[in-house]
Amino acid sequence: MKKIVYYTFITVSAWIISSCDSGFDELNTDKTRPTAIDPAFELNNAVLGFRTYSSLIYDMGIVQQIISPNSGVLTGANYNQDNRDASDDMWHAYFRDVIRYTRDVTRLTESVPERSNLYNMTRILQACAFLMLADAYGDIPYSEGGKGYPDGVFFPAYDSQQDVYTDIIAELTAATAALNAAGRIETADVLYGGNIDKWKKFGNSLLLRAGMRLSKGRCYKSPAGGAGSIPGWCDYQSGR
């Protein structure tokens, strides 16, 4: 009888011990926490990261649309004071809530031909963010800006405002031209629903806006090296 109890105990103990490992990995896997995400949803995060309030609250005072003798959000623009509650809001919003996502999307889609439209849509949106930052702050971290996560660049170098505008024009020109209505349509896009025609209009509108930043007879050259590839942008101030 004692042997029966002993062997029964050993058998049950062995079964309990072995059963502890059964399905252990699956049991301890959080099924509500994804390990990967469709880059289209990251683009949506970038779209939602744009906040009109951030760009208007400070720029209104700079261009003298609103003048106030009182202190507050306009003091930096009116009196050249360091009012970081107003002046750094746009900086934080765009680098943290827009560019960090667009950088990741371009990293994930640049070498994926079937996501070419998503890649170029993201380039257009990213150029928009950088254009607004350069308008507001002048020299900004551009070529290395937003690369903290993918490349470990935690202290990005600043690029001159002139170089930023020049590269933005090249980016917008290439990205807009590369959009293809016959390619995959990114229906998850919350801005235009993946509508290529609307994205092209957006890109060309930004290209016109960026072109207005050119001055002193500078001439844009296309990425292929053809001078004057955008008629009317060369020497426009000199009347030529």
PDB file of C-alpha atoms in Angstrom:
ATOM      1  CA  MET A   1       0.000   0.000   0.000  1.00  0.00           C
ATOM      2  CA  LYS A   2       2.822   2.369   0.895  1.00  0.00           C
ATOM      3  CA  LYS A   3       4.468   1.677  -2.453  1.00  0.00           C
ATOM      4  CA  ILE A   4       1.240   2.469  -4.286  1.00  0.00           C
ATOM      5  CA  VAL A   5       0.916   5.787  -2.442  1.00  0.00           C
ATOM      6  CA  TYR A   6       4.586   6.556  -3.040  1.00  0.00           C
ATOM      7  CA  TYR A   7       4.489   5.872  -6.770  1.00  0.00           C
ATOM      8  CA  THR A   8       1.202   7.714  -7.098  1.00  0.00           C
ATOM      9  CA  PHE A   9       2.740  10.741  -5.374  1.00  0.00           C
ATOM     10  CA  ILE A  10       5.800  10.614  -7.641  1.00  0.00           C
ATOM     11  CA  THR A  11       3.638  10.315 -10.758  1.00  0.00           C
ATOM     12  CA  VAL A  12       1.351  13.177  -9.787  1.00  0.00           C
ATOM     13  CA  SER A  13       4.301  15.393  -8.819  1.00  0.00           C
ATOM     14  CA  ALA A  14       6.043  14.722 -12.121  1.00  0.00           C
ATOM     15  CA  TRP A  15       2.819  15.491 -14.007  1.00  0.00           C
ATOM     16  CA  ILE A  16       2.343  18.773 -12.113  1.00  0.00           C
ATOM     17  CA  ILE A  17       5.942  19.845 -12.677  1.00  0.00           C
ATOM     18  CA  SER A  18       5.850  19.044 -16.392  1.00  0.00           C
ATOM     19  CA  SER A  19       2.474  20.709 -16.838  1.00  0.00           C
ATOM     20  CA  CYS A  20       3.871  24.003 -15.513  1.00  0.00           C
ATOM     21  CA  ASP A  21       5.815  24.420 -18.767  1.00  0.00           C
ATOM     22  CA  SER A  22       2.881  23.567 -21.009  1.00  0.00           C
ATOM     23  CA  GLY A  23       1.797  26.692 -22.891  1.00  0.00           C
ATOM     24  CA  PHE A  24       3.951  28.865 -20.643  1.00  0.00           C
ATOM     25  CA  ASP A  25       5.132  31.200 -23.434  1.00  0.00           C
ATOM     26  CA  GLU A  26       1.635  31.623 -24.821  1.00  0.00           C
ATOM     27  CA  LEU A  27       0.225  32.280 -21.364  1.00  0.00           C
ATOM     28  CA  ASN A  28       2.733  35.038 -20.742  1.00  0.00           C
ATOM     29  CA  THR A  29       2.336  36.764 -24.112  1.00  0.00           C
ATOM     30  CA  ASP A  30       0.343  39.999 -24.016  1.00  0.00           C
ATOM     31  CA  LYS A  31      -2.057  39.595 -26.928  1.00  0.00           C
ATOM     32  CA  THR A  32      -3.193  43.211 -26.664  1.00  0.00           C
ATOM     33  CA  ARG A  33       0.310  44.623 -27.149  1.00  0.00           C
ATOM     34  CA  PRO A  34       1.435  44.404 -30.789  1.00  0.00           C
ATOM     35  CA  THR A  35       5.059  43.800 -31.664  1.00  0.00           C
ATOM     36  CA  ALA A  36       4.683  45.418 -35.089  1.00  0.00           C
ATOM     37  CA  ILE A  37       2.441  48.040 -36.666  1.00  0.00           C
ATOM     38  CA  ASP A  38       1.399  48.927 -40.189  1.00  0.00           C
ATOM     39  CA  PRO A  39       3.404  52.043 -41.165  1.00  0.00           C
ATOM     40  CA  ALA A  40       0.189  53.608 -42.495  1.00  0.00           C
ATOM     41  CA  PHE A  41      -0.996  53.986 -38.908  1.00  0.00           C
ATOM     42  CA  GLU A  42       2.242  55.748 -38.018  1.00  0.00           C
ATOM     43  CA  LEU A  43       1.581  58.182 -40.856  1.00  0.00           C
ATOM     44  CA  ASN A  44      -1.835  58.810 -39.315  1.00  0.00           C
ATOM     45  CA  ASN A  45      -0.146  59.614 -36.011  1.00  0.00           C
ATOM     46  CA  ALA A  46       2.004  62.151 -37.843  1.00  0.00           C
ATOM     47  CA  VAL A  47      -1.078  63.704 -39.477  1.00  0.00           C
ATOM     48  CA  LEU A  48      -2.747  64.047 -36.097  1.00  0.00           C
ATOM     49  CA  GLY A  49       0.464  65.529 -34.693  1.00  0.00           C
ATOM     50  CA  PHE A  50      -0.041  68.716 -36.684  1.00  0.00           C
ATOM     51  CA  ARG A  51      -1.679  71.309 -34.488  1.00  0.00           C
ATOM     52  CA  THR A  52      -2.737  74.627 -35.998  1.00  0.00           C
ATOM     53  CA  TYR A  53      -2.605  76.217 -32.554  1.00  0.00           C
ATOM     54  CA  SER A  54       1.104  75.454 -32.304  1.00  0.00           C
ATOM     55  CA  SER A  55       1.988  77.309 -35.484  1.00  0.00           C
ATOM     56  CA  LEU A  56      -0.392  80.238 -35.032  1.00  0.00           C
ATOM     57  CA  ILE A  57       0.083  81.140 -31.376  1.00  0.00           C
ATOM     58  CA  TYR A  58       3.560  82.565 -31.965  1.00  0.00           C
ATOM     59  CA  ASP A  59       3.640  83.362 -35.674  1.00  0.00           C
ATOM     60  CA  MET A  60       0.708  85.764 -35.417  1.00  0.00           C
ATOM     61  CA  GLY A  61       2.797  88.146 -33.377  1.00  0.00           C
ATOM     62  CA  ILE A  62       5.869  87.779 -35.566  1.00  0.00           C
ATOM     63  CA  VAL A  63       4.052  88.889 -38.721  1.00  0.00           C
ATOM     64  CA  GLN A  64       2.288  91.634 -36.743  1.00  0.00           C
ATOM     65  CA  GLN A  65      -1.239  90.432 -37.380  1.00  0.00           C
ATOM     66  CA  ILE A  66      -1.935  90.869 -33.688  1.00  0.00           C
ATOM     67  CA  ILE A  67      -0.234  93.426 -31.471  1.00  0.00           C
ATOM     68  CA  SER A  68      -0.623  93.359 -27.740  1.00  0.00           C
ATOM     69  CA  PRO A  69       0.990  95.665 -25.180  1.00  0.00           C
ATOM     70  CA  ASN A  70       0.358  93.025 -22.546  1.00  0.00           C
ATOM     71  CA  SER A  71       2.478  90.074 -21.522  1.00  0.00           C
ATOM     72  CA  GLY A  72       1.587  86.565 -22.552  1.00  0.00           C
ATOM     73  CA  VAL A  73       2.075  84.395 -25.604  1.00  0.00           C
ATOM     74  CA  LEU A  74       2.909  87.346 -27.868  1.00  0.00           C
ATOM     75  CA  THR A  75       5.669  88.843 -25.736  1.00  0.00           C
ATOM     76  CA  GLY A  76       8.417  86.937 -27.536  1.00  0.00           C
ATOM     77  CA  ALA A  77       7.277  88.267 -30.896  1.00  0.00           C
ATOM     78  CA  ASN A  78       6.615  91.801 -29.672  1.00  0.00           C
ATOM     79  CA  TYR A  79       9.633  92.366 -27.490  1.00  0.00           C
ATOM     80  CA  ASN A  80      12.100  89.638 -28.460  1.00  0.00           C
ATOM     81  CA  GLN A  81      11.763  88.110 -25.033  1.00  0.00           C
ATOM     82  CA  ASP A  82      12.399  84.482 -24.214  1.00  0.00           C
ATOM     83  CA  ASN A  83       8.872  83.189 -23.756  1.00  0.00           C
ATOM     84  CA  ARG A  84       9.335  79.472 -24.163  1.00  0.00           C
ATOM     85  CA  ASP A  85       5.748  78.655 -23.274  1.00  0.00           C
ATOM     86  CA  ALA A  86       4.937  80.050 -26.708  1.00  0.00           C
ATOM     87  CA  SER A  87       8.104  79.726 -28.766  1.00  0.00           C
ATOM     88  CA  ASP A  88       8.926  76.068 -28.070  1.00  0.00           C
ATOM     89  CA  ASP A  89       5.410  74.680 -28.419  1.00  0.00           C
ATOM     90  CA  MET A  90       5.591  74.252 -32.177  1.00  0.00           C
ATOM     91  CA  TRP A  91       9.131  72.850 -31.976  1.00  0.00           C
ATOM     92  CA  HIS A  92       8.089  70.138 -29.544  1.00  0.00           C
ATOM     93  CA  ALA A  93       4.866  69.320 -31.351  1.00  0.00           C
ATOM     94  CA  TYR A  94       6.421  68.832 -34.778  1.00  0.00           C
ATOM     95  CA  PHE A  95       9.617  67.013 -33.831  1.00  0.00           C
ATOM     96  CA  ARG A  96       7.932  64.815 -31.239  1.00  0.00           C
ATOM     97  CA  ASP A  97       4.499  64.223 -32.759  1.00  0.00           C
ATOM     98  CA  VAL A  98       5.159  64.426 -36.509  1.00  0.00           C
ATOM     99  CA  ILE A  99       8.760  63.959 -37.598  1.00  0.00           C
ATOM    100  CA  ARG A 100       9.604  61.048 -35.325  1.00  0.00           C
ATOM    101  CA  TYR A 101       6.771  59.107 -36.985  1.00  0.00           C
ATOM    102  CA  THR A 102       7.527  60.176 -40.549  1.00  0.00           C
ATOM    103  CA  ARG A 103      11.172  59.224 -40.124  1.00  0.00           C
ATOM    104  CA  ASP A 104      10.147  55.729 -39.028  1.00  0.00           C
ATOM    105  CA  VAL A 105       7.642  55.308 -41.857  1.00  0.00           C
ATOM    106  CA  THR A 106      10.195  56.289 -44.516  1.00  0.00           C
ATOM    107  CA  ARG A 107      12.713  53.918 -42.922  1.00  0.00           C
ATOM    108  CA  LEU A 108      10.250  51.027 -43.084  1.00  0.00           C
ATOM    109  CA  THR A 109       8.893  51.678 -46.585  1.00  0.00           C
ATOM    110  CA  GLU A 110      11.796  53.075 -48.614  1.00  0.00           C
ATOM    111  CA  SER A 111      12.839  49.623 -49.855  1.00  0.00           C
ATOM    112  CA  VAL A 112       9.322  48.175 -50.170  1.00  0.00           C
ATOM    113  CA  PRO A 113       8.102  48.797 -53.750  1.00  0.00           C
ATOM    114  CA  GLU A 114       4.468  47.932 -53.012  1.00  0.00           C
ATOM    115  CA  ARG A 115       4.351  50.677 -50.353  1.00  0.00           C
ATOM    116  CA  SER A 116       5.847  53.311 -52.664  1.00  0.00           C
ATOM    117  CA  ASN A 117       2.793  55.563 -52.386  1.00  0.00           C
ATOM    118  CA  LEU A 118       2.929  55.442 -48.599  1.00  0.00           C
ATOM    119  CA  TYR A 119       6.633  56.263 -48.686  1.00  0.00           C
ATOM    120  CA  ASN A 120       6.117  59.301 -50.902  1.00  0.00           C
ATOM    121  CA  MET A 121       3.010  60.504 -49.070  1.00  0.00           C
ATOM    122  CA  THR A 122       5.098  60.459 -45.907  1.00  0.00           C
ATOM    123  CA  ARG A 123       7.911  62.422 -47.568  1.00  0.00           C
ATOM    124  CA  ILE A 124       5.413  65.123 -48.522  1.00  0.00           C
ATOM    125  CA  LEU A 125       4.001  65.368 -45.012  1.00  0.00           C
ATOM    126  CA  GLN A 126       7.480  65.404 -43.505  1.00  0.00           C
ATOM    127  CA  ALA A 127       8.547  68.188 -45.871  1.00  0.00           C
ATOM    128  CA  CYS A 128       5.527  70.186 -44.737  1.00  0.00           C
ATOM    129  CA  ALA A 129       6.571  69.877 -41.087  1.00  0.00           C
ATOM    130  CA  PHE A 130      10.176  70.849 -41.802  1.00  0.00           C
ATOM    131  CA  LEU A 131       9.053  73.768 -43.959  1.00  0.00           C
ATOM    132  CA  MET A 132       6.945  75.185 -41.134  1.00  0.00           C
ATOM    133  CA  LEU A 133       9.771  74.683 -38.644  1.00  0.00           C
ATOM    134  CA  ALA A 134      12.280  76.445 -40.905  1.00  0.00           C
ATOM    135  CA  ASP A 135       9.820  79.294 -41.427  1.00  0.00           C
ATOM    136  CA  ALA A 136       9.484  79.767 -37.680  1.00  0.00           C
ATOM    137  CA  TYR A 137      12.994  79.061 -36.391  1.00  0.00           C
ATOM    138  CA  GLY A 138      15.447  79.473 -39.289  1.00  0.00           C
ATOM    139  CA  ASP A 139      18.291  76.964 -38.915  1.00  0.00           C
ATOM    140  CA  ILE A 140      16.954  73.617 -37.673  1.00  0.00           C
ATOM    141  CA  PRO A 141      18.066  69.981 -37.292  1.00  0.00           C
ATOM    142  CA  TYR A 142      16.994  68.768 -40.722  1.00  0.00           C
ATOM    143  CA  SER A 143      19.227  66.102 -42.242  1.00  0.00           C
ATOM    144  CA  GLU A 144      19.653  64.451 -38.825  1.00  0.00           C
ATOM    145  CA  GLY A 145      16.460  65.682 -37.168  1.00  0.00           C
ATOM    146  CA  GLY A 146      14.114  62.963 -35.923  1.00  0.00           C
ATOM    147  CA  LYS A 147      16.717  60.197 -36.204  1.00  0.00           C
ATOM    148  CA  GLY A 148      17.102  59.536 -32.499  1.00  0.00           C
ATOM    149  CA  TYR A 149      15.125  56.287 -32.551  1.00  0.00           C
ATOM    150  CA  PRO A 150      16.184  54.652 -35.828  1.00  0.00           C
ATOM    151  CA  ASP A 151      19.812  55.817 -35.952  1.00  0.00           C
ATOM    152  CA  GLY A 152      20.670  56.842 -32.399  1.00  0.00           C
ATOM    153  CA  VAL A 153      21.353  60.464 -33.382  1.00  0.00           C
ATOM    154  CA  PHE A 154      20.579  62.176 -30.090  1.00  0.00           C
ATOM    155  CA  PHE A 155      22.440  65.423 -30.802  1.00  0.00           C
ATOM    156  CA  PRO A 156      21.520  66.255 -34.412  1.00  0.00           C
ATOM    157  CA  ALA A 157      23.447  68.897 -36.304  1.00  0.00           C
ATOM    158  CA  TYR A 158      21.667  72.064 -37.413  1.00  0.00           C
ATOM    159  CA  ASP A 159      21.274  72.789 -41.133  1.00  0.00           C
ATOM    160  CA  SER A 160      21.053  76.306 -42.505  1.00  0.00           C
ATOM    161  CA  GLN A 161      17.612  77.581 -43.417  1.00  0.00           C
ATOM    162  CA  GLN A 162      18.779  78.034 -47.025  1.00  0.00           C
ATOM    163  CA  ASP A 163      19.887  74.392 -47.288  1.00  0.00           C
ATOM    164  CA  VAL A 164      16.642  73.218 -45.688  1.00  0.00           C
ATOM    165  CA  TYR A 165      14.502  75.053 -48.234  1.00  0.00           C
ATOM    166  CA  THR A 166      16.611  73.758 -51.134  1.00  0.00           C
ATOM    167  CA  ASP A 167      16.306  70.142 -50.015  1.00  0.00           C
ATOM    168  CA  ILE A 168      12.608  70.460 -49.221  1.00  0.00           C
ATOM    169  CA  ILE A 169      12.004  71.557 -52.815  1.00  0.00           C
ATOM    170  CA  ALA A 170      13.930  68.528 -54.072  1.00  0.00           C
ATOM    171  CA  GLU A 171      11.979  66.219 -51.740  1.00  0.00           C
ATOM    172  CA  LEU A 172       8.590  67.604 -52.718  1.00  0.00           C
ATOM    173  CA  THR A 173       9.427  67.479 -56.422  1.00  0.00           C
ATOM    174  CA  ALA A 174      10.576  63.853 -56.302  1.00  0.00           C
ATOM    175  CA  ALA A 175       7.890  62.576 -53.924  1.00  0.00           C
ATOM    176  CA  THR A 176       4.997  64.207 -55.765  1.00  0.00           C
ATOM    177  CA  ALA A 177       6.195  62.930 -59.133  1.00  0.00           C
ATOM    178  CA  ALA A 178       6.627  59.395 -57.749  1.00  0.00           C
ATOM    179  CA  LEU A 179       3.022  59.048 -56.536  1.00  0.00           C
ATOM    180  CA  ASN A 180       1.248  56.481 -58.688  1.00  0.00           C
ATOM    181  CA  ALA A 181      -2.521  56.031 -58.886  1.00  0.00           C
ATOM    182  CA  ALA A 182      -1.964  52.564 -60.361  1.00  0.00           C
ATOM    183  CA  GLY A 183      -0.052  51.461 -57.279  1.00  0.00           C
ATOM    184  CA  ARG A 184      -1.336  50.352 -53.905  1.00  0.00           C
ATOM    185  CA  ILE A 185      -3.892  52.785 -52.475  1.00  0.00           C
ATOM    186  CA  GLU A 186      -3.352  53.394 -48.776  1.00  0.00           C
ATOM    187  CA  THR A 187      -6.989  53.453 -47.681  1.00  0.00           C
ATOM    188  CA  ALA A 188      -6.001  53.675 -44.000  1.00  0.00           C
ATOM    189  CA  ASP A 189      -4.758  57.233 -44.617  1.00  0.00           C
ATOM    190  CA  VAL A 190      -6.879  59.584 -42.481  1.00  0.00           C
ATOM    191  CA  LEU A 191      -5.940  62.725 -44.417  1.00  0.00           C
ATOM    192  CA  TYR A 192      -7.027  61.945 -47.978  1.00  0.00           C
ATOM    193  CA  GLY A 193      -8.019  58.281 -47.806  1.00  0.00           C
ATOM    194  CA  GLY A 194      -5.087  57.421 -50.050  1.00  0.00           C
ATOM    195  CA  ASN A 195      -6.411  59.608 -52.879  1.00  0.00           C
ATOM    196  CA  ILE A 196      -3.353  60.125 -55.079  1.00  0.00           C
ATOM    197  CA  ASP A 197      -4.734  63.169 -56.892  1.00  0.00           C
ATOM    198  CA  LYS A 198      -5.292  64.970 -53.573  1.00  0.00           C
ATOM    199  CA  TRP A 199      -1.845  64.051 -52.330  1.00  0.00           C
ATOM    200  CA  LYS A 200      -0.351  65.396 -55.570  1.00  0.00           C
ATOM    201  CA  LYS A 201      -2.236  68.660 -55.118  1.00  0.00           C
ATOM    202  CA  PHE A 202      -0.978  68.857 -51.548  1.00  0.00           C
ATOM    203  CA  GLY A 203       2.608  68.253 -52.665  1.00  0.00           C
ATOM    204  CA  ASN A 204       2.424  70.812 -55.460  1.00  0.00           C
ATOM    205  CA  SER A 205       0.836  73.400 -53.158  1.00  0.00           C
ATOM    206  CA  LEU A 206       3.696  72.937 -50.700  1.00  0.00           C
ATOM    207  CA  LEU A 207       6.149  73.172 -53.587  1.00  0.00           C
ATOM    208  CA  LEU A 208       4.711  76.554 -54.531  1.00  0.00           C
ATOM    209  CA  ARG A 209       4.930  77.677 -50.918  1.00  0.00           C
ATOM    210  CA  ALA A 210       8.535  76.511 -50.647  1.00  0.00           C
ATOM    211  CA  GLY A 211       9.372  78.256 -53.918  1.00  0.00           C
ATOM    212  CA  MET A 212       8.209  81.553 -52.444  1.00  0.00           C
ATOM    213  CA  ARG A 213      11.068  81.256 -49.943  1.00  0.00           C
ATOM    214  CA  LEU A 214      13.680  81.514 -52.712  1.00  0.00           C
ATOM    215  CA  SER A 215      15.331  84.899 -53.160  1.00  0.00           C
ATOM    216  CA  LYS A 216      18.269  86.817 -54.629  1.00  0.00           C
ATOM    217  CA  GLY A 217      18.318  85.103 -57.986  1.00  0.00           C
ATOM    218  CA  ARG A 218      18.929  81.573 -56.670  1.00  0.00           C
ATOM    219  CA  CYS A 219      18.078  78.828 -59.154  1.00  0.00           C
ATOM    220  CA  TYR A 220      16.788  75.424 -58.131  1.00  0.00           C
ATOM    221  CA  LYS A 221      18.364  72.392 -59.778  1.00  0.00           C
ATOM    222  CA  SER A 222      16.519  69.108 -60.052  1.00  0.00           C
ATOM    223  CA  PRO A 223      17.902  65.956 -58.356  1.00  0.00           C
ATOM    224  CA  ALA A 224      18.968  64.801 -61.837  1.00  0.00           C
ATOM    225  CA  GLY A 225      21.080  67.931 -62.212  1.00  0.00           C
ATOM    226  CA  GLY A 226      19.006  69.836 -64.761  1.00  0.00           C
ATOM    227  CA  ALA A 227      19.245  73.556 -64.065  1.00  0.00           C
ATOM    228  CA  GLY A 228      16.087  75.604 -64.103  1.00  0.00           C
ATOM    229  CA  SER A 229      13.794  72.573 -64.065  1.00  0.00           C
ATOM    230  CA  ILE A 230      11.041  74.634 -62.463  1.00  0.00           C
ATOM    231  CA  PRO A 231      10.414  77.594 -64.797  1.00  0.00           C
ATOM    232  CA  GLY A 232       9.901  80.962 -63.179  1.00  0.00           C
ATOM    233  CA  TRP A 233      11.849  80.150 -60.037  1.00  0.00           C
ATOM    234  CA  CYS A 234      15.223  81.329 -61.346  1.00  0.00           C
ATOM    235  CA  ASP A 235      16.051  84.990 -60.891  1.00  0.00           C
ATOM    236  CA  TYR A 236      12.401  85.804 -60.293  1.00  0.00           C
ATOM    237  CA  GLN A 237      13.310  88.846 -58.224  1.00  0.00           C
ATOM    238  CA  SER A 238      15.430  90.317 -60.981  1.00  0.00           C
ATOM    239  CA  GLY A 239      12.555  90.032 -63.460  1.00  0.00           C
ATOM    240  CA  ARG A 240      14.276  87.500 -65.690  1.00  0.00           C
TER     241      ARG A 240
END
